[in-house]
PDB file of C-alpha atoms and ligand atoms in Angstrom:
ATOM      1  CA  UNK A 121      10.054-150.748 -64.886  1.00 44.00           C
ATOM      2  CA  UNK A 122       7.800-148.191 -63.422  1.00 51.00           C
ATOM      3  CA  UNK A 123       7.557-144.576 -63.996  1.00 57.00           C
ATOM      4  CA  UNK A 124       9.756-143.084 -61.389  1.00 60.00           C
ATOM      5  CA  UNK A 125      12.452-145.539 -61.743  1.00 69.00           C
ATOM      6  CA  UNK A 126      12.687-145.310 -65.666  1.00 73.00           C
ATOM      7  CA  UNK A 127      12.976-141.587 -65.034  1.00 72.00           C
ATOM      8  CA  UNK A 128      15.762-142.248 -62.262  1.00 76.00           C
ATOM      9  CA  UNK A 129      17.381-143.814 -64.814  1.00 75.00           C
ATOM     10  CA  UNK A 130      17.384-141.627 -67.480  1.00 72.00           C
ATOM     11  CA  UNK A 131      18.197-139.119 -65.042  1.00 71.00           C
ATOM     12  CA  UNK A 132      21.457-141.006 -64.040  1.00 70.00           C
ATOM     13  CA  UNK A 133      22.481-141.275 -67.711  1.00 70.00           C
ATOM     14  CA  UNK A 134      21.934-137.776 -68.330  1.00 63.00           C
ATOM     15  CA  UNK A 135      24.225-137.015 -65.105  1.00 60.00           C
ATOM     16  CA  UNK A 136      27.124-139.286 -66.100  1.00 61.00           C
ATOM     17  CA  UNK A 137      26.702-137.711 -69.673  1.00 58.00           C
ATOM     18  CA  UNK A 138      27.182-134.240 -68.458  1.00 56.00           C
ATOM     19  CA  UNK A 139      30.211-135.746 -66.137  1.00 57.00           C
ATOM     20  CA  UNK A 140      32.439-137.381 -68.580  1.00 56.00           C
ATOM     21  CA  UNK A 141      34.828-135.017 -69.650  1.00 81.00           C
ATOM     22  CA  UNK A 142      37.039-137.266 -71.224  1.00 89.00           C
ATOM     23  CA  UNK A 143      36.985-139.045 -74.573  1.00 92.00           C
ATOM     24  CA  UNK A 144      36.648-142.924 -73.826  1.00 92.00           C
ATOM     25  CA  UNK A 145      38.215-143.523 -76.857  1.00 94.00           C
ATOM     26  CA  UNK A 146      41.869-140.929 -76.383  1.00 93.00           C
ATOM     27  CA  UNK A 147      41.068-138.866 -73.736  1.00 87.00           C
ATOM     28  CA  UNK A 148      40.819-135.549 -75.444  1.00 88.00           C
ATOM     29  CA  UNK A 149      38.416-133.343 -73.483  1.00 84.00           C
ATOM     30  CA  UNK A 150      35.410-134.090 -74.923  1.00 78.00           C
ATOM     31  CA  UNK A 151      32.166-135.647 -74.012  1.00 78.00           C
ATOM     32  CA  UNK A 152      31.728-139.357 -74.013  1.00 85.00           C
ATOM     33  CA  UNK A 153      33.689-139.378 -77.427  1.00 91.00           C
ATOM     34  CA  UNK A 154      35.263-137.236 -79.895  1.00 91.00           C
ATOM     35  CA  UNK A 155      34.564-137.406 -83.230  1.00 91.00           C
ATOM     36  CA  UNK A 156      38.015-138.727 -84.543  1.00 94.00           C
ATOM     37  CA  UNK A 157      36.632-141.665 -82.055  1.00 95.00           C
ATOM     38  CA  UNK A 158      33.152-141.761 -83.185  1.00 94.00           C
ATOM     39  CA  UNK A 159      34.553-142.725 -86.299  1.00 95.00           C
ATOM     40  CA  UNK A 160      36.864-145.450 -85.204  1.00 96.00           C
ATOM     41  CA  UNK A 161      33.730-147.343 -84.086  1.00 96.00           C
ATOM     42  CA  UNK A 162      31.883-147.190 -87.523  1.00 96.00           C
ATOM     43  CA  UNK A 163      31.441-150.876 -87.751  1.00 96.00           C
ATOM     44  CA  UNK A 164      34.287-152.968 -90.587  1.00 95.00           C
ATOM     45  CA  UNK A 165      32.945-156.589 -89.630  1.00 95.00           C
ATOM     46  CA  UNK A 166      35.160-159.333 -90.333  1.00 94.00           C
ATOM     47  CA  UNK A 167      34.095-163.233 -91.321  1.00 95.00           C
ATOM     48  CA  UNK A 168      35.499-165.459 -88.336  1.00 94.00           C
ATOM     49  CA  UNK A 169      34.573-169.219 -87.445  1.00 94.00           C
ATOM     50  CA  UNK A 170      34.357-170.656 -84.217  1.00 94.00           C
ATOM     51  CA  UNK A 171      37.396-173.892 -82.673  1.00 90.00           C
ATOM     52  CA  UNK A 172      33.728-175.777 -84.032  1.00 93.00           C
ATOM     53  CA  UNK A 173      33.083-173.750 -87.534  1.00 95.00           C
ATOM     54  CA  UNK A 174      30.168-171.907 -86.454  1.00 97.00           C
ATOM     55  CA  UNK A 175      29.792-168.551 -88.548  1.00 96.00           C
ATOM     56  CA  UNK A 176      31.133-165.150 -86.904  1.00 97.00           C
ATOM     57  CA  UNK A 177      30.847-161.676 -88.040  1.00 97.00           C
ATOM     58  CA  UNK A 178      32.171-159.316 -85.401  1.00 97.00           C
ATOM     59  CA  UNK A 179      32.005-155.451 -86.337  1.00 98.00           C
ATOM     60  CA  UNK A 180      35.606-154.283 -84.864  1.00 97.00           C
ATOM     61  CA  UNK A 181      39.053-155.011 -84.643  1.00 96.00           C
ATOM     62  CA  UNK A 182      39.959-155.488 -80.705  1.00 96.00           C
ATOM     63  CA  UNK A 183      42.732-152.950 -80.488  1.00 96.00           C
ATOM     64  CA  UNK A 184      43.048-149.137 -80.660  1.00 96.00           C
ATOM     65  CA  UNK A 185      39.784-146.720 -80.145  1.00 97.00           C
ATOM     66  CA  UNK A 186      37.439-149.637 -79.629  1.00 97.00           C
ATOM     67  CA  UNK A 187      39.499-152.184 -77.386  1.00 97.00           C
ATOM     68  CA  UNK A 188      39.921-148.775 -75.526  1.00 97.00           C
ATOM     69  CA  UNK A 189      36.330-148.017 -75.488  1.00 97.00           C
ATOM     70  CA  UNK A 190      35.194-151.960 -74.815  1.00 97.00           C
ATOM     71  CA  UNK A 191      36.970-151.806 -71.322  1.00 96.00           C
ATOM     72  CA  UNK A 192      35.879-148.217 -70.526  1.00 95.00           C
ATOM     73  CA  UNK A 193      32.365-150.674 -70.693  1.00 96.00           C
ATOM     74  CA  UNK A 194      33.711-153.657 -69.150  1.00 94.00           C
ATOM     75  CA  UNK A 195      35.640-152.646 -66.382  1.00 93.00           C
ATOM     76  CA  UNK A 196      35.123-148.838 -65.858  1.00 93.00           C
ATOM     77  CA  UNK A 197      31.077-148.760 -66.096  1.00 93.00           C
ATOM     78  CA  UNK A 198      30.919-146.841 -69.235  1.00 93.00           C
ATOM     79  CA  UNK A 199      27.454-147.581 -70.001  1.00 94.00           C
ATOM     80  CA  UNK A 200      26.946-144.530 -72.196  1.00 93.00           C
ATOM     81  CA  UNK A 201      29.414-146.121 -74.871  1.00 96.00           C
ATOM     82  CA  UNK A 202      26.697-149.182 -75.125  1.00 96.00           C
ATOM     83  CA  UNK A 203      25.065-147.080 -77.705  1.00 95.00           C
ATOM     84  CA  UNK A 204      27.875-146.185 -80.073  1.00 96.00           C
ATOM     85  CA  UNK A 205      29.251-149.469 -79.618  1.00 97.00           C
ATOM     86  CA  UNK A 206      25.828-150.707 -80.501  1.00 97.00           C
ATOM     87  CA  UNK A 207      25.687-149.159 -83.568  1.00 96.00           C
ATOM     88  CA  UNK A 208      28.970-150.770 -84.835  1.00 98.00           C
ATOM     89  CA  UNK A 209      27.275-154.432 -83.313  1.00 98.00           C
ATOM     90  CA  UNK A 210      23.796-153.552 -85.112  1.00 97.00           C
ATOM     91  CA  UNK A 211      26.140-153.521 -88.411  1.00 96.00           C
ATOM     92  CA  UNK A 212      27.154-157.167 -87.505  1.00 96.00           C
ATOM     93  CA  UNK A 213      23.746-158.634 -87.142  1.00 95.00           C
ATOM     94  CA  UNK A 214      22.399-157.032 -90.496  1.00 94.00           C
ATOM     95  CA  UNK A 215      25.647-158.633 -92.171  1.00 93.00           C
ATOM     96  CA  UNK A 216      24.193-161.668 -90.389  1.00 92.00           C
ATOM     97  CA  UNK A 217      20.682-161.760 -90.772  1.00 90.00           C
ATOM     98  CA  UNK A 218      21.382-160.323 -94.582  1.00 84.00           C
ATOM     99  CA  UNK A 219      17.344-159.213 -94.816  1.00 76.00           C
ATOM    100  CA  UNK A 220      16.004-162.564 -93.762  1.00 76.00           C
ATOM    101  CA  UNK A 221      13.730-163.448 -91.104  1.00 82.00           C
ATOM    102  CA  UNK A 222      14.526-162.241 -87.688  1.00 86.00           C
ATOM    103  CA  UNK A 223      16.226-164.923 -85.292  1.00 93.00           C
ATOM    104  CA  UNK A 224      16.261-164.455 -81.360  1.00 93.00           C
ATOM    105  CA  UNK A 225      18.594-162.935 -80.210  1.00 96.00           C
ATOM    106  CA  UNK A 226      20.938-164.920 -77.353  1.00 97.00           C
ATOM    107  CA  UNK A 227      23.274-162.992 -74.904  1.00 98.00           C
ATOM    108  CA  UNK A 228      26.199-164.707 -74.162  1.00 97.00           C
ATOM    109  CA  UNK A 229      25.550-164.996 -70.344  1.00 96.00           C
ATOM    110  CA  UNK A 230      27.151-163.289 -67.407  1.00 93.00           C
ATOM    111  CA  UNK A 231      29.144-165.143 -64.588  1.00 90.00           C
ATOM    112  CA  UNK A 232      27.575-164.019 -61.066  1.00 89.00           C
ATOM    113  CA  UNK A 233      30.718-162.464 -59.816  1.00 89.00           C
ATOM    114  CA  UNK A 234      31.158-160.561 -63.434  1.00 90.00           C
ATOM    115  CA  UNK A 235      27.715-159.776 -62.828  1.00 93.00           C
ATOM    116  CA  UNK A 236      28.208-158.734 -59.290  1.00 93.00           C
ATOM    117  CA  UNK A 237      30.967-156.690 -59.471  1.00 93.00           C
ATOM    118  CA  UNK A 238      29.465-154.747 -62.456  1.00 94.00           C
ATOM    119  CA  UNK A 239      25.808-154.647 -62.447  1.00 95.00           C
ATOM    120  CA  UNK A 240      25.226-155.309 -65.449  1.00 96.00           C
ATOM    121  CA  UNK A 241      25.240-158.182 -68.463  1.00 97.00           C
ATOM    122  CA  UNK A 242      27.866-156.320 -71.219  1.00 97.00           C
ATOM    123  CA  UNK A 243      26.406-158.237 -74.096  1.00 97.00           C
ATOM    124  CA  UNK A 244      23.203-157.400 -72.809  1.00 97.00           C
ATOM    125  CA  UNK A 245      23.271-154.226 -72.874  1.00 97.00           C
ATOM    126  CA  UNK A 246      25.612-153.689 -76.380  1.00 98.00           C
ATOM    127  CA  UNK A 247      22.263-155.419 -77.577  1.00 97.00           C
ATOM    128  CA  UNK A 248      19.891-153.035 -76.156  1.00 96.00           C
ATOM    129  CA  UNK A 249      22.246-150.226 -77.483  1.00 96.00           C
ATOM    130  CA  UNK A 250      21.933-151.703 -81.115  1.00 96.00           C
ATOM    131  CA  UNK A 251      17.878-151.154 -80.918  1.00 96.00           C
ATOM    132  CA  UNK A 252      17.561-155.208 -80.762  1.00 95.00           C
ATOM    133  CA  UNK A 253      15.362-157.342 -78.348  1.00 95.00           C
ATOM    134  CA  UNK A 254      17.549-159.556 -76.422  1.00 95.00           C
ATOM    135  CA  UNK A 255      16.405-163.156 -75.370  1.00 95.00           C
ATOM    136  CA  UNK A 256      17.828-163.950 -72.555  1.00 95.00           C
ATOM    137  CA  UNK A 257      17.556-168.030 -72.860  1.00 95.00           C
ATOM    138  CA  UNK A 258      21.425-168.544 -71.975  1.00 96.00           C
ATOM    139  CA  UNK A 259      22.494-169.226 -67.896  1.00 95.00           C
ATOM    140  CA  UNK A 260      25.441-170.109 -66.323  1.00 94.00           C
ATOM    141  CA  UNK A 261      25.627-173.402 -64.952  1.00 90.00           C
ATOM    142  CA  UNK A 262      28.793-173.115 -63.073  1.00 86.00           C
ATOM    143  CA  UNK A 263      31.657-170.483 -62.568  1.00 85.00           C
ATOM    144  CA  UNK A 264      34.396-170.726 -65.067  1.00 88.00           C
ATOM    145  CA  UNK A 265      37.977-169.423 -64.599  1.00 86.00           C
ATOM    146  CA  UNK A 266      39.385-166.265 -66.840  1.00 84.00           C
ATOM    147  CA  UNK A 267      39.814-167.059 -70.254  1.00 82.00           C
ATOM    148  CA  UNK A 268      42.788-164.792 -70.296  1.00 81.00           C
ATOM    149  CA  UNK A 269      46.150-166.459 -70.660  1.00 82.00           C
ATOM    150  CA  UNK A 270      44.310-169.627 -71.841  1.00 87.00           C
ATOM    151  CA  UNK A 271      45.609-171.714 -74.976  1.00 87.00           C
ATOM    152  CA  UNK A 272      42.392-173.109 -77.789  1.00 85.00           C
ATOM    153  CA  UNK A 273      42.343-176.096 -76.082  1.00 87.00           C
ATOM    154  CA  UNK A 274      42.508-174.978 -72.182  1.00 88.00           C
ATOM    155  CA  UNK A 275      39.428-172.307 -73.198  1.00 88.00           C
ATOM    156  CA  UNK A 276      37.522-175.121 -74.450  1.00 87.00           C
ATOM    157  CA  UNK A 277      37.784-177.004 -71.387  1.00 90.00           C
ATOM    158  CA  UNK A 278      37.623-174.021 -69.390  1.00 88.00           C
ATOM    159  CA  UNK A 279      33.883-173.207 -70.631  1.00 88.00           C
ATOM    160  CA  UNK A 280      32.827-176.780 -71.158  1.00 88.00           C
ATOM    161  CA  UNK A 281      29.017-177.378 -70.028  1.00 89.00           C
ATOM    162  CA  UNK A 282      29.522-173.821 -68.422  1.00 91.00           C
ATOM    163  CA  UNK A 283      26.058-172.805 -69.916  1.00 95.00           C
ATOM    164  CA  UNK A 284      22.009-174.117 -69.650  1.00 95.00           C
ATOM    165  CA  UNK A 285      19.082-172.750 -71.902  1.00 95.00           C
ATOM    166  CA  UNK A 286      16.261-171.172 -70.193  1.00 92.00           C
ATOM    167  CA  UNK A 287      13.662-173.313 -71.594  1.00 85.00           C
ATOM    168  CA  UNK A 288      13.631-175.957 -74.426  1.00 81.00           C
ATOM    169  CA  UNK A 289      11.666-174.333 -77.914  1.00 74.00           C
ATOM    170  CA  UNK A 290      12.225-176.589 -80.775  1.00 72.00           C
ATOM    171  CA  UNK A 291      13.092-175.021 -83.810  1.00 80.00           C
ATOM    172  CA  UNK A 292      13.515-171.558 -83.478  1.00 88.00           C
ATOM    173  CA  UNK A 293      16.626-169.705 -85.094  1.00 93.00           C
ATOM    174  CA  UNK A 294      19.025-168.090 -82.606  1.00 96.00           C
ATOM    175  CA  UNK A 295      21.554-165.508 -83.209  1.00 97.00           C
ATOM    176  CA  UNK A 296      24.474-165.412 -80.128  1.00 98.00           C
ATOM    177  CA  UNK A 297      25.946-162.272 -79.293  1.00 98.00           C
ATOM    178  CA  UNK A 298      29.139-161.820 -77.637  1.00 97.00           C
ATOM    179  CA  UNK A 299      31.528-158.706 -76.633  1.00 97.00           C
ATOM    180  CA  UNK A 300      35.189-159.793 -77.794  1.00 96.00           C
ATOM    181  CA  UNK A 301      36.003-163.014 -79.307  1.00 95.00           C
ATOM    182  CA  UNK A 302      39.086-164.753 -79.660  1.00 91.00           C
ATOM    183  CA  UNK A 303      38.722-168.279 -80.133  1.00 91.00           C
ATOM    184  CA  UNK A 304      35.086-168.794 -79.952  1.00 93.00           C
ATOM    185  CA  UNK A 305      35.159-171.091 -77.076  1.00 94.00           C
ATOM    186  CA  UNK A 306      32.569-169.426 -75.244  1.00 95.00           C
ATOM    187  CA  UNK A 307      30.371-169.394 -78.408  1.00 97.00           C
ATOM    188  CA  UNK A 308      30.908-172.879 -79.061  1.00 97.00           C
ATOM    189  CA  UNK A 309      29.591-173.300 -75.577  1.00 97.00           C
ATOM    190  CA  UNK A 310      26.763-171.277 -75.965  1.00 97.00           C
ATOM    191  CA  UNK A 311      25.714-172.710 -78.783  1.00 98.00           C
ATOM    192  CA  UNK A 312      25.702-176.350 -77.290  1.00 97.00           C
ATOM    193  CA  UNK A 313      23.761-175.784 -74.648  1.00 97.00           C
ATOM    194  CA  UNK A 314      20.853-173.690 -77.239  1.00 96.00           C
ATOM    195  CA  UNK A 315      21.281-176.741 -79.553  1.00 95.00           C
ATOM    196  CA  UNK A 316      20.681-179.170 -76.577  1.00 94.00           C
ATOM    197  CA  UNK A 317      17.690-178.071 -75.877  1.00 94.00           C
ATOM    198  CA  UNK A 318      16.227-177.578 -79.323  1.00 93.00           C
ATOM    199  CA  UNK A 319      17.006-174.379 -81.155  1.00 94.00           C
ATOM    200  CA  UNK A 320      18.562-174.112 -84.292  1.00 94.00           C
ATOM    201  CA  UNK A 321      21.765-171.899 -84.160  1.00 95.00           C
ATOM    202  CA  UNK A 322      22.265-169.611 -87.080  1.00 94.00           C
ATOM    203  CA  UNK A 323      25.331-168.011 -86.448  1.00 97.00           C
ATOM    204  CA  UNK A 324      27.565-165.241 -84.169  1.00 98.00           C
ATOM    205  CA  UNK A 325      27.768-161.708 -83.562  1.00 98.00           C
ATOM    206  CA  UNK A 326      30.581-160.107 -81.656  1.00 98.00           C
ATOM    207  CA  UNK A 327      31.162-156.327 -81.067  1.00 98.00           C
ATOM    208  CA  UNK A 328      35.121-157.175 -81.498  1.00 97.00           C
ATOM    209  CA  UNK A 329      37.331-160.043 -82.452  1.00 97.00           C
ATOM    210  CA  UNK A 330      40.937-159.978 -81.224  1.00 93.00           C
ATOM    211  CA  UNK A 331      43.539-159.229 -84.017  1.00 85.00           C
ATOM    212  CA  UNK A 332      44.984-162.800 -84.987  1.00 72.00           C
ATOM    213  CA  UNK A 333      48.534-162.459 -84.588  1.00 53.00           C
ATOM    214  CA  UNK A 334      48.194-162.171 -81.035  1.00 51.00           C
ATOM    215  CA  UNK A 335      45.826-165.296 -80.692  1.00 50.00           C
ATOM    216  CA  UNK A 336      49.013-167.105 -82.227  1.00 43.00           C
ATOM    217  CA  UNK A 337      51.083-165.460 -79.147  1.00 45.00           C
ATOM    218  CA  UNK A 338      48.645-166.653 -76.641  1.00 45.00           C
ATOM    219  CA  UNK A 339      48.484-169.383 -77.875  1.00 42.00           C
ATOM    220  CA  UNK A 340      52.463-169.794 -78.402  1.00 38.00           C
ATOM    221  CA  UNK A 341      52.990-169.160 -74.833  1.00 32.00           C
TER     222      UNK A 341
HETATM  223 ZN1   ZN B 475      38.758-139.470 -78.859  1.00 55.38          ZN
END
């Protein structure tokens, strides 16, 4: 990134800093977040596994102040809260990582028509906002349908062979980050295709794992 456009940048954040009036997180007047928000996204990671057993540790709870603040990202370009919300992800990885060496670190990646209609990769960037390096080895290999609405076994079959490493590098450990999970399917995915082409997959971080009560309704409908 050159000069001028790094300070375009900034410059942009700066403006949509000044803008937002609003708390993301309750909509108080306040800017970017209040503090009663702020402290809703102090990371509180939770121990999931993936539909395959793979290790999870995701740093929220998907409801309230953070599944508020996690759309505000998604959907509403929010990119400001990809620092706060880093902060709580940051949490998971040192859970993860626990002081030993330093895996990669593997975006789950985005669909081309996620990544069109946004401009930018959401785990990407909640990686960036946690002060991490993010490897992107992970590509799509084909579109995949919304996972919303989708029982375990329809998600699984949803994402299959969705996802192609970069490169093959034998041997190195890979962390994969995620935004929400819910079943894991998408990890699971992820991880296949890093495995297939030689890594050695550690574990999972996700910013937020949806409560479990309403996986079971999902999944009962
Ligand atoms: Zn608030």
């Amino acid at each position: 990134m050159g000069y001028r456009s790094g300070w375009a940048a900034l410059a942009d954040e700066l403006a949509a800093f000044v803008l937002s009036g609003f708390c993301a997180g309750c909509d108080l007047p306040a800017t970017l977040l209040c503090s009663q928000c702020c402290d809703a996204l102090v990371a509180a990671p939770v121990r999931r596994e993936t539909a395959l057993g793979m290790p999870v540790v995701a740093a929220l709870a998907y409801e309230g102040v953070p599944a508020r603040c996690i759309r505000r990202l998604k959907e509403e370009g929010e990119t400001m809260l990809s620092r706060p919300l880093g902060s709580a992800l940051r949490t998971a990885f040192d859970a993860v990582v626990e002081g030993g060496p330093r895996p990669l670190l593997v975006p789950i990646p985005t669909g081309r028509a996620a990544f069109r209609r946004r401009g930018y990769r959401v785990p990407e960037i909640l990686t960036r906002g946690a002060g991490l390096p993010a490897s992107r080895l992970l590509l799509p290999a084909r579109s995949t349908a919304d996972q919303r609405g989708l029982d375990i076994a329809e998600r699984s079959r949803n994402v299959a062979r969705s996802m192609r490493a970069r490169h093959a590098r034998g041997g190195r450990e890979v962390v994969l980050v995620d935004d929400v999970i819910t079943t894991g399917a998408t990890l699971d995915e992820g991880a296949r295709a890093l495995k297939d082409a030689g890594f050695q997959v550690r574990a999972a971080v996700a910013l937020a794992a949806t409560p479990r009560h309403r996986e079971f309704t999902a999944n009962a409908s």
